[in-house]
mmCIF file of C-alpha atoms in Angstrom:
data_model
loop_
_atom_site.group_PDB
_atom_site.id
_atom_site.type_symbol
_atom_site.label_atom_id
_atom_site.label_comp_id
_atom_site.label_asym_id
_atom_site.label_seq_id
_atom_site.Cartn_x
_atom_site.Cartn_y
_atom_site.Cartn_z
ATOM 1 C CA UNK A 10 14.964 23.715 2.681
ATOM 2 C CA UNK A 11 17.965 25.165 0.785
ATOM 3 C CA UNK A 12 16.457 25.971 -3.074
ATOM 4 C CA UNK A 13 19.065 27.071 -5.355
ATOM 5 C CA UNK A 14 18.522 27.430 -9.283
ATOM 6 C CA UNK A 15 20.234 26.723 -12.037
ATOM 7 C CA UNK A 16 20.694 25.462 -16.554
ATOM 8 C CA UNK A 17 21.295 22.722 -17.749
ATOM 9 C CA UNK A 18 24.084 24.933 -20.645
ATOM 10 C CA UNK A 19 22.317 25.892 -23.102
ATOM 11 C CA UNK A 20 22.445 29.054 -24.572
ATOM 12 C CA UNK A 21 21.727 31.344 -27.904
ATOM 13 C CA UNK A 22 23.714 33.493 -29.462
ATOM 14 C CA UNK A 23 27.535 33.356 -30.652
ATOM 15 C CA UNK A 24 28.941 35.318 -28.333
ATOM 16 C CA UNK A 25 30.399 33.523 -25.231
ATOM 17 C CA UNK A 26 31.439 36.522 -23.309
ATOM 18 C CA UNK A 27 27.771 38.309 -23.700
ATOM 19 C CA UNK A 28 26.438 34.693 -22.531
ATOM 20 C CA UNK A 29 28.240 34.203 -19.342
ATOM 21 C CA UNK A 30 27.794 37.598 -18.360
ATOM 22 C CA UNK A 31 24.213 36.730 -17.966
ATOM 23 C CA UNK A 32 24.749 33.589 -16.465
ATOM 24 C CA UNK A 33 26.360 34.773 -13.826
ATOM 25 C CA UNK A 34 24.410 37.747 -13.461
ATOM 26 C CA UNK A 35 21.432 36.316 -13.391
ATOM 27 C CA UNK A 36 23.289 33.351 -10.711
ATOM 28 C CA UNK A 37 25.009 35.258 -8.795
ATOM 29 C CA UNK A 38 23.247 38.231 -8.457
ATOM 30 C CA UNK A 39 19.427 37.048 -8.262
ATOM 31 C CA UNK A 40 17.077 36.568 -5.844
ATOM 32 C CA UNK A 41 17.613 32.657 -4.777
ATOM 33 C CA UNK A 42 21.306 31.317 -4.009
ATOM 34 C CA UNK A 43 22.311 29.717 -7.661
ATOM 35 C CA UNK A 44 24.789 27.519 -9.892
ATOM 36 C CA UNK A 45 26.539 29.254 -12.627
ATOM 37 C CA UNK A 46 27.196 26.920 -15.809
ATOM 38 C CA UNK A 47 29.620 27.109 -18.946
ATOM 39 C CA UNK A 48 27.131 27.599 -21.573
ATOM 40 C CA UNK A 49 27.135 25.652 -24.988
ATOM 41 C CA UNK A 50 26.280 28.071 -27.884
ATOM 42 C CA UNK A 51 25.516 25.719 -30.259
ATOM 43 C CA UNK A 52 25.255 28.770 -33.501
ATOM 44 C CA UNK A 53 28.816 28.601 -33.442
ATOM 45 C CA UNK A 54 29.099 25.827 -35.718
ATOM 46 C CA UNK A 55 29.001 21.632 -35.140
ATOM 47 C CA UNK A 56 31.804 22.267 -33.111
ATOM 48 C CA UNK A 57 30.964 23.687 -30.587
ATOM 49 C CA UNK A 58 27.289 21.888 -30.015
ATOM 50 C CA UNK A 59 26.847 18.868 -27.226
ATOM 51 C CA UNK A 60 28.412 16.176 -30.017
ATOM 52 C CA UNK A 61 31.606 18.046 -31.020
ATOM 53 C CA UNK A 62 32.426 19.914 -27.898
ATOM 54 C CA UNK A 63 32.344 16.295 -25.621
ATOM 55 C CA UNK A 64 33.955 14.844 -28.335
ATOM 56 C CA UNK A 65 36.769 17.529 -27.706
ATOM 57 C CA UNK A 66 36.515 16.744 -23.718
ATOM 58 C CA UNK A 67 37.069 12.954 -24.645
ATOM 59 C CA UNK A 68 41.021 11.681 -23.647
ATOM 60 C CA UNK A 69 42.921 10.597 -26.998
ATOM 61 C CA UNK A 70 39.590 10.620 -29.210
ATOM 62 C CA UNK A 71 39.791 11.645 -32.854
ATOM 63 C CA UNK A 72 37.336 12.080 -34.885
ATOM 64 C CA UNK A 73 36.332 14.208 -37.798
ATOM 65 C CA UNK A 74 32.815 15.772 -39.141
ATOM 66 C CA UNK A 75 31.677 14.087 -42.012
ATOM 67 C CA UNK A 76 28.553 14.939 -43.958
ATOM 68 C CA UNK A 77 26.470 12.616 -41.767
ATOM 69 C CA UNK A 78 27.801 13.769 -38.560
ATOM 70 C CA UNK A 79 30.968 12.900 -36.237
ATOM 71 C CA UNK A 80 33.287 9.951 -37.380
ATOM 72 C CA UNK A 81 35.390 8.353 -34.308
ATOM 73 C CA UNK A 82 38.955 8.253 -36.123
ATOM 74 C CA UNK A 83 41.809 10.958 -36.780
ATOM 75 C CA UNK A 84 41.791 14.077 -35.428
ATOM 76 C CA UNK A 85 40.803 16.594 -37.851
ATOM 77 C CA UNK A 86 40.334 20.197 -38.816
ATOM 78 C CA UNK A 87 36.479 20.326 -36.604
ATOM 79 C CA UNK A 88 37.967 18.878 -33.491
ATOM 80 C CA UNK A 89 40.755 21.530 -33.427
ATOM 81 C CA UNK A 90 37.906 23.798 -34.000
ATOM 82 C CA UNK A 91 36.335 22.291 -30.685
ATOM 83 C CA UNK A 92 39.356 22.677 -28.173
ATOM 84 C CA UNK A 93 39.910 26.062 -29.258
ATOM 85 C CA UNK A 94 35.861 27.284 -29.064
ATOM 86 C CA UNK A 95 36.222 25.633 -25.607
ATOM 87 C CA UNK A 96 39.064 27.208 -24.429
ATOM 88 C CA UNK A 97 37.807 30.562 -24.888
ATOM 89 C CA UNK A 98 34.307 29.948 -23.269
ATOM 90 C CA UNK A 99 36.300 28.274 -20.484
ATOM 91 C CA UNK A 100 38.091 31.702 -20.391
ATOM 92 C CA UNK A 101 34.987 34.431 -21.127
ATOM 93 C CA UNK A 102 33.386 32.124 -18.006
ATOM 94 C CA UNK A 103 36.773 33.218 -16.004
ATOM 95 C CA UNK A 104 35.782 36.555 -16.922
ATOM 96 C CA UNK A 105 31.902 36.807 -16.492
ATOM 97 C CA UNK A 106 32.934 34.937 -12.950
ATOM 98 C CA UNK A 107 35.383 37.291 -12.138
ATOM 99 C CA UNK A 108 35.067 37.655 -8.070
ATOM 100 C CA UNK A 109 32.983 35.275 -7.488
ATOM 101 C CA UNK A 110 34.569 31.370 -5.964
ATOM 102 C CA UNK A 111 31.370 30.037 -5.272
ATOM 103 C CA UNK A 112 30.801 26.159 -7.378
ATOM 104 C CA UNK A 113 29.705 26.424 -11.072
ATOM 105 C CA UNK A 114 27.904 23.562 -13.356
ATOM 106 C CA UNK A 115 29.834 22.056 -16.285
ATOM 107 C CA UNK A 116 27.280 20.548 -19.241
ATOM 108 C CA UNK A 117 28.715 17.377 -20.930
ATOM 109 C CA UNK A 118 26.788 15.233 -23.123
ATOM 110 C CA UNK A 119 26.519 11.669 -21.829
ATOM 111 C CA UNK A 120 28.242 8.444 -23.090
ATOM 112 C CA UNK A 121 25.346 6.613 -24.363
ATOM 113 C CA UNK A 122 24.148 9.563 -26.840
ATOM 114 C CA UNK A 123 27.507 9.896 -27.365
ATOM 115 C CA UNK A 124 27.508 7.067 -28.907
ATOM 116 C CA UNK A 125 24.309 7.138 -30.669
ATOM 117 C CA UNK A 126 24.948 9.800 -32.251
ATOM 118 C CA UNK A 127 28.605 9.180 -33.658
ATOM 119 C CA UNK A 128 29.916 6.661 -36.032
ATOM 120 C CA UNK A 129 32.675 4.046 -36.142
ATOM 121 C CA UNK A 130 35.674 4.642 -38.321
ATOM 122 C CA UNK A 131 34.239 2.092 -40.518
ATOM 123 C CA UNK A 132 30.216 1.448 -41.019
ATOM 124 C CA UNK A 133 27.389 1.742 -38.352
ATOM 125 C CA UNK A 134 26.922 4.130 -34.732
ATOM 126 C CA UNK A 135 29.260 3.561 -32.404
ATOM 127 C CA UNK A 136 26.723 2.323 -29.910
ATOM 128 C CA UNK A 137 26.592 -0.660 -31.744
ATOM 129 C CA UNK A 138 30.449 -1.673 -30.883
ATOM 130 C CA UNK A 139 30.389 -2.254 -27.207
ATOM 131 C CA UNK A 140 34.306 -1.840 -26.732
ATOM 132 C CA UNK A 141 33.279 1.933 -28.214
ATOM 133 C CA UNK A 142 31.249 2.478 -25.656
ATOM 134 C CA UNK A 143 33.325 1.365 -22.582
ATOM 135 C CA UNK A 144 36.275 3.470 -24.872
ATOM 136 C CA UNK A 145 34.068 6.823 -24.815
ATOM 137 C CA UNK A 146 32.918 6.371 -20.863
ATOM 138 C CA UNK A 147 36.822 5.853 -20.060
ATOM 139 C CA UNK A 148 37.666 8.665 -22.328
ATOM 140 C CA UNK A 149 35.081 11.027 -20.704
ATOM 141 C CA UNK A 150 36.304 10.418 -17.035
ATOM 142 C CA UNK A 151 39.841 10.943 -17.712
ATOM 143 C CA UNK A 152 38.688 14.000 -19.797
ATOM 144 C CA UNK A 153 35.518 16.332 -17.832
ATOM 145 C CA UNK A 154 38.136 15.975 -14.845
ATOM 146 C CA UNK A 155 40.824 17.526 -16.611
ATOM 147 C CA UNK A 156 38.508 19.918 -18.182
ATOM 148 C CA UNK A 157 36.856 20.488 -14.764
ATOM 149 C CA UNK A 158 40.458 21.377 -13.531
ATOM 150 C CA UNK A 159 41.165 23.571 -16.563
ATOM 151 C CA UNK A 160 37.814 25.651 -15.491
ATOM 152 C CA UNK A 161 38.744 25.535 -11.586
ATOM 153 C CA UNK A 162 42.386 26.679 -12.810
ATOM 154 C CA UNK A 163 40.888 29.650 -15.209
ATOM 155 C CA UNK A 164 38.691 30.588 -12.149
ATOM 156 C CA UNK A 165 41.484 31.285 -10.317
ATOM 157 C CA UNK A 166 41.036 28.636 -7.905
ATOM 158 C CA UNK A 167 44.164 27.545 -7.944
ATOM 159 C CA UNK A 168 47.203 25.995 -10.178
ATOM 160 C CA UNK A 169 46.398 22.308 -12.000
ATOM 161 C CA UNK A 170 48.633 20.345 -9.525
ATOM 162 C CA UNK A 171 48.759 17.791 -7.291
ATOM 163 C CA UNK A 172 45.635 19.339 -4.745
ATOM 164 C CA UNK A 173 43.300 20.174 -8.293
ATOM 165 C CA UNK A 174 41.497 17.297 -7.997
ATOM 166 C CA UNK A 175 40.209 18.216 -4.306
ATOM 167 C CA UNK A 176 39.927 22.040 -5.986
ATOM 168 C CA UNK A 177 37.602 20.995 -8.413
ATOM 169 C CA UNK A 178 35.573 18.505 -7.787
ATOM 170 C CA UNK A 179 34.453 20.993 -4.178
ATOM 171 C CA UNK A 180 32.549 23.409 -6.239
ATOM 172 C CA UNK A 181 32.191 21.773 -9.154
ATOM 173 C CA UNK A 182 28.954 20.169 -11.051
ATOM 174 C CA UNK A 183 28.690 17.898 -13.644
ATOM 175 C CA UNK A 184 25.876 17.722 -15.639
ATOM 176 C CA UNK A 185 25.240 14.528 -17.694
ATOM 177 C CA UNK A 186 23.442 15.244 -20.650
ATOM 178 C CA UNK A 187 21.081 11.702 -21.380
ATOM 179 C CA UNK A 188 18.882 12.825 -23.966
ATOM 180 C CA UNK A 189 18.439 9.548 -25.905
ATOM 181 C CA UNK A 190 18.536 7.302 -22.621
ATOM 182 C CA UNK A 191 15.278 6.325 -23.513
ATOM 183 C CA UNK A 192 15.914 5.254 -27.067
ATOM 184 C CA UNK A 193 19.140 3.535 -26.059
ATOM 185 C CA UNK A 194 17.644 0.920 -23.638
ATOM 186 C CA UNK A 195 14.345 0.562 -26.031
ATOM 187 C CA UNK A 196 16.155 -0.515 -29.375
ATOM 188 C CA UNK A 197 15.103 3.610 -30.993
ATOM 189 C CA UNK A 198 18.077 4.314 -32.032
ATOM 190 C CA UNK A 199 18.353 3.931 -35.930
ATOM 191 C CA UNK A 200 20.884 2.109 -38.193
ATOM 192 C CA UNK A 201 23.145 4.078 -41.020
ATOM 193 C CA UNK A 202 20.253 2.906 -43.606
ATOM 194 C CA UNK A 203 17.547 4.370 -41.264
ATOM 195 C CA UNK A 204 15.733 0.817 -42.810
ATOM 196 C CA UNK A 205 15.775 -0.771 -39.106
ATOM 197 C CA UNK A 206 17.372 0.140 -35.078
ATOM 198 C CA UNK A 207 19.962 -1.115 -33.286
ATOM 199 C CA UNK A 208 19.857 -3.693 -30.890
ATOM 200 C CA UNK A 209 18.941 -2.191 -27.730
ATOM 201 C CA UNK A 210 21.062 -1.649 -24.686
ATOM 202 C CA UNK A 211 19.703 -3.273 -21.455
ATOM 203 C CA UNK A 212 18.547 -1.076 -19.356
ATOM 204 C CA UNK A 213 20.958 -3.020 -16.754
ATOM 205 C CA UNK A 214 23.433 -2.376 -18.933
ATOM 206 C CA UNK A 215 23.231 1.632 -19.290
ATOM 207 C CA UNK A 216 22.727 2.048 -16.037
ATOM 208 C CA UNK A 217 26.089 0.375 -15.247
ATOM 209 C CA UNK A 218 28.057 1.905 -17.555
ATOM 210 C CA UNK A 219 26.999 5.135 -15.906
ATOM 211 C CA UNK A 220 27.656 3.991 -12.575
ATOM 212 C CA UNK A 221 31.114 3.178 -13.858
ATOM 213 C CA UNK A 222 31.162 7.176 -14.638
ATOM 214 C CA UNK A 223 30.134 8.451 -11.515
ATOM 215 C CA UNK A 224 32.035 6.534 -10.165
ATOM 216 C CA UNK A 225 35.344 8.030 -12.010
ATOM 217 C CA UNK A 226 33.947 10.728 -10.705
ATOM 218 C CA UNK A 227 34.402 10.946 -7.351
ATOM 219 C CA UNK A 228 34.305 14.018 -5.186
ATOM 220 C CA UNK A 229 32.308 16.032 -7.922
ATOM 221 C CA UNK A 230 28.506 16.391 -7.471
ATOM 222 C CA UNK A 231 27.048 14.388 -10.415
ATOM 223 C CA UNK A 232 23.585 15.233 -11.742
ATOM 224 C CA UNK A 233 22.018 13.056 -14.838
ATOM 225 C CA UNK A 234 19.784 14.987 -17.172
ATOM 226 C CA UNK A 235 17.205 12.568 -18.284
ATOM 227 C CA UNK A 236 14.058 12.511 -20.743
ATOM 228 C CA UNK A 237 10.504 12.842 -18.112
ATOM 229 C CA UNK A 238 10.139 9.514 -18.363
ATOM 230 C CA UNK A 239 9.151 6.094 -15.955
ATOM 231 C CA UNK A 240 12.219 4.121 -18.688
ATOM 232 C CA UNK A 241 14.743 7.181 -18.253
ATOM 233 C CA UNK A 242 14.457 7.795 -14.216
ATOM 234 C CA UNK A 243 14.442 4.806 -13.742
ATOM 235 C CA UNK A 244 18.118 4.016 -15.136
ATOM 236 C CA UNK A 245 19.126 7.324 -13.924
ATOM 237 C CA UNK A 246 18.077 5.521 -10.375
ATOM 238 C CA UNK A 247 19.999 2.279 -11.478
ATOM 239 C CA UNK A 248 23.480 4.454 -12.221
ATOM 240 C CA UNK A 249 23.692 5.363 -8.454
ATOM 241 C CA UNK A 250 23.851 9.646 -8.812
ATOM 242 C CA UNK A 251 23.180 12.248 -6.942
ATOM 243 C CA UNK A 252 20.730 14.427 -8.452
ATOM 244 C CA UNK A 253 18.257 13.532 -11.320
ATOM 245 C CA UNK A 254 17.365 16.567 -13.482
ATOM 246 C CA UNK A 255 14.112 15.823 -15.917
ATOM 247 C CA UNK A 256 11.146 18.524 -16.141
ATOM 248 C CA UNK A 257 8.984 17.674 -13.698
ATOM 249 C CA UNK A 258 5.315 19.595 -15.648
ATOM 250 C CA UNK A 259 5.212 16.490 -17.914
ATOM 251 C CA UNK A 260 5.707 13.408 -16.279
ATOM 252 C CA UNK A 261 2.807 10.639 -16.144
ATOM 253 C CA UNK A 262 2.009 9.204 -13.017
ATOM 254 C CA UNK A 263 4.133 5.786 -13.718
ATOM 255 C CA UNK A 264 7.217 8.671 -14.230
ATOM 256 C CA UNK A 265 6.309 10.587 -10.512
ATOM 257 C CA UNK A 266 5.941 6.955 -9.243
ATOM 258 C CA UNK A 267 9.711 6.099 -10.714
ATOM 259 C CA UNK A 268 10.154 9.874 -9.424
ATOM 260 C CA UNK A 269 9.338 8.934 -5.934
ATOM 261 C CA UNK A 270 11.164 5.766 -5.611
ATOM 262 C CA UNK A 271 14.019 8.062 -6.405
ATOM 263 C CA UNK A 272 13.527 10.650 -3.697
ATOM 264 C CA UNK A 273 13.414 7.972 -1.410
ATOM 265 C CA UNK A 274 16.301 6.113 -2.239
ATOM 266 C CA UNK A 275 17.936 9.941 -1.499
ATOM 267 C CA UNK A 276 18.210 11.104 -5.047
ATOM 268 C CA UNK A 277 18.404 14.882 -4.917
ATOM 269 C CA UNK A 278 16.308 16.562 -7.776
ATOM 270 C CA UNK A 279 16.659 19.134 -10.397
ATOM 271 C CA UNK A 280 13.282 20.648 -11.723
ATOM 272 C CA UNK A 281 14.118 21.544 -15.385
ATOM 273 C CA UNK A 282 10.528 22.514 -15.166
ATOM 274 C CA UNK A 283 10.279 26.647 -15.693
ATOM 275 C CA UNK A 284 8.334 27.878 -18.722
ATOM 276 C CA UNK A 285 10.689 30.197 -21.810
ATOM 277 C CA UNK A 286 9.932 33.158 -21.678
ATOM 278 C CA UNK A 287 8.070 34.884 -24.903
ATOM 279 C CA UNK A 288 7.321 38.003 -26.075
ATOM 280 C CA UNK A 289 3.575 39.630 -24.564
ATOM 281 C CA UNK A 290 3.079 36.304 -22.642
ATOM 282 C CA UNK A 291 3.499 37.477 -19.036
ATOM 283 C CA UNK A 292 4.810 34.904 -16.715
ATOM 284 C CA UNK A 293 3.149 33.661 -13.876
ATOM 285 C CA UNK A 294 5.918 32.510 -11.228
ATOM 286 C CA UNK A 295 3.625 31.574 -8.723
ATOM 287 C CA UNK A 296 1.531 29.340 -11.319
ATOM 288 C CA UNK A 297 4.834 27.785 -12.438
ATOM 289 C CA UNK A 298 5.992 27.149 -8.674
ATOM 290 C CA UNK A 299 2.805 25.128 -7.677
ATOM 291 C CA UNK A 300 2.889 23.308 -11.337
ATOM 292 C CA UNK A 301 6.821 21.953 -9.846
ATOM 293 C CA UNK A 302 4.588 21.441 -5.540
ATOM 294 C CA UNK A 303 1.561 19.855 -6.400
ATOM 295 C CA UNK A 304 1.973 16.580 -8.179
ATOM 296 C CA UNK A 305 4.573 16.388 -5.659
ATOM 297 C CA UNK A 306 3.008 16.202 -2.919
ATOM 298 C CA UNK A 307 -0.070 14.270 -4.547
ATOM 299 C CA UNK A 308 2.290 11.343 -4.874
ATOM 300 C CA UNK A 309 3.354 11.686 -1.063
ATOM 301 C CA UNK A 310 6.724 13.012 -1.237
ATOM 302 C CA UNK A 311 7.436 16.076 1.926
ATOM 303 C CA UNK A 312 8.367 19.059 1.498
ATOM 304 C CA UNK A 313 9.967 19.985 4.732
ATOM 305 C CA UNK A 314 13.522 18.263 3.743
ATOM 306 C CA UNK A 315 13.607 19.337 0.135
ATOM 307 C CA UNK A 316 16.559 20.791 -1.624
ATOM 308 C CA UNK A 317 15.837 21.207 -4.807
ATOM 309 C CA UNK A 318 17.786 23.179 -7.923
ATOM 310 C CA UNK A 319 14.970 24.911 -10.376
ATOM 311 C CA UNK A 320 15.839 25.247 -14.221
ATOM 312 C CA UNK A 321 14.492 26.455 -17.219
ATOM 313 C CA UNK A 322 13.006 23.338 -19.659
ATOM 314 C CA UNK A 323 15.389 22.204 -21.997
ATOM 315 C CA UNK A 324 15.455 24.547 -25.552
ATOM 316 C CA UNK A 325 16.693 27.620 -23.966
ATOM 317 C CA UNK A 326 19.167 27.573 -26.952
ATOM 318 C CA UNK A 327 16.444 27.972 -29.159
ATOM 319 C CA UNK A 328 15.023 31.117 -27.788
ATOM 320 C CA UNK A 329 16.769 34.703 -28.866
ATOM 321 C CA UNK A 330 19.335 35.571 -26.271
ATOM 322 C CA UNK A 331 17.307 38.559 -24.467
ATOM 323 C CA UNK A 332 14.523 35.587 -23.604
ATOM 324 C CA UNK A 333 17.238 32.935 -22.473
ATOM 325 C CA UNK A 334 18.175 36.549 -20.183
ATOM 326 C CA UNK A 335 14.610 36.393 -19.305
ATOM 327 C CA UNK A 336 13.585 33.132 -18.771
ATOM 328 C CA UNK A 337 17.042 32.720 -16.496
ATOM 329 C CA UNK A 338 14.617 36.154 -14.401
ATOM 330 C CA UNK A 339 11.633 33.830 -14.517
ATOM 331 C CA UNK A 340 13.623 30.564 -13.072
ATOM 332 C CA UNK A 341 15.165 32.926 -9.889
ATOM 333 C CA UNK A 342 11.603 34.482 -9.688
ATOM 334 C CA UNK A 343 9.465 30.719 -9.757
ATOM 335 C CA UNK A 344 11.959 29.676 -7.014
ATOM 336 C CA UNK A 345 11.180 32.285 -5.217
ATOM 337 C CA UNK A 346 7.989 31.749 -5.389
ATOM 338 C CA UNK A 347 8.404 28.293 -4.612
ATOM 339 C CA UNK A 348 10.582 28.667 -0.758
ATOM 340 C CA UNK A 349 7.264 30.775 -0.334
ATOM 341 C CA UNK A 350 4.825 27.795 -1.190
ATOM 342 C CA UNK A 351 7.073 25.157 1.396
ATOM 343 C CA UNK A 352 7.012 27.771 3.813
#
C-alpha cells in the first residue's frame, strides 16, 4: 500500500510565507510522505479567495469586483490585485519549499462552480449561458497549465520553455474544486433576483465539460474535489478523472455505493476526512483512521492495493493558524494509524 497526505488548499491568516512553511514542514518532514500545496489565504481579500484567484488564472478573462460579486468583462484593479497576490504566493511557496523537488498540488476552482459564482457583463450568472461556461472552461485549460509551469519555474525545476509541460506535469497534481456541483446538476443555483433557480445543467453535460478540461491537462494528475453525495461522485466519475476527493465519513449508503463503483473503475480516492483540531479536544488519530477504514470495508472494497491520499476536512481556512498546523499533524498521525490498520 502506498499512502500519502496532502491538503485541499485553504489556509488561515494573511502571511503567505508562514503558511507555506507550515504546509511544507508538515508534508515533507512528516511521518507519512506528503504532497505540499499552494495555499489559498482568503483573509487577504476577495482577490485572494478561490473565485478571484481562479479568475486570475483564466486566460484572457477580464473581471471586476462589484457589490454583488465578480462580473466578467474588462480587467480591473481588483483583478490586478488577484494576479499580484498569486505571484507573491508562488514566490513564497518557492522559498518555503527550497531544497524540495518532489511533487506538489495546485488548487483551482472548477469551471462549473466558477460559472455559478460570477456574473455575465449584463444580467445573470455565467452558468445561465452555455457559451460563457465553455469559454471559462477553455480559459482555465490554458491558464492553469501556464500556472503549473510558473510554479515549476519558480521552484527552479527548469525554464519555462519547450519542455516545461513535461516538467510541470510530472511534478504537479491539479486539485480541481467543484463545491457547487450538486447544486449545478440539480438546479439549485439562485438567479440574480433570488426569486427562482437557474435551469439545471444535465449531469452528462456537466461531466463532459469537466472531461474536456481534464483532457486538456494531459500529463498532469487531476483530483476532483466534490461534495460527499451520490450525485457529485457520479458526475466526477463520468468526468474521467484519476482521483476523486471527498469526505468519506459523512457519505450515506448511496454515496458509498457510487464511490465503490468509482474505485472499481480504477479511480483513486482522496479521503478529505481528518477532523479539525480544536483547543481542549484531544485528537484521536486511531479513531479517525477507523472512521475511514470501517465503511470502506463494509461496502466490500479491498485494501491490499489501496493507495489513498488523506487530508483534513474542508474548511481549514476557517481555523486559527495554530489549529491549522495542529490539524496537519493530525492528518499525518491518522495516515500512520491507517497504514498500521491495513498492514
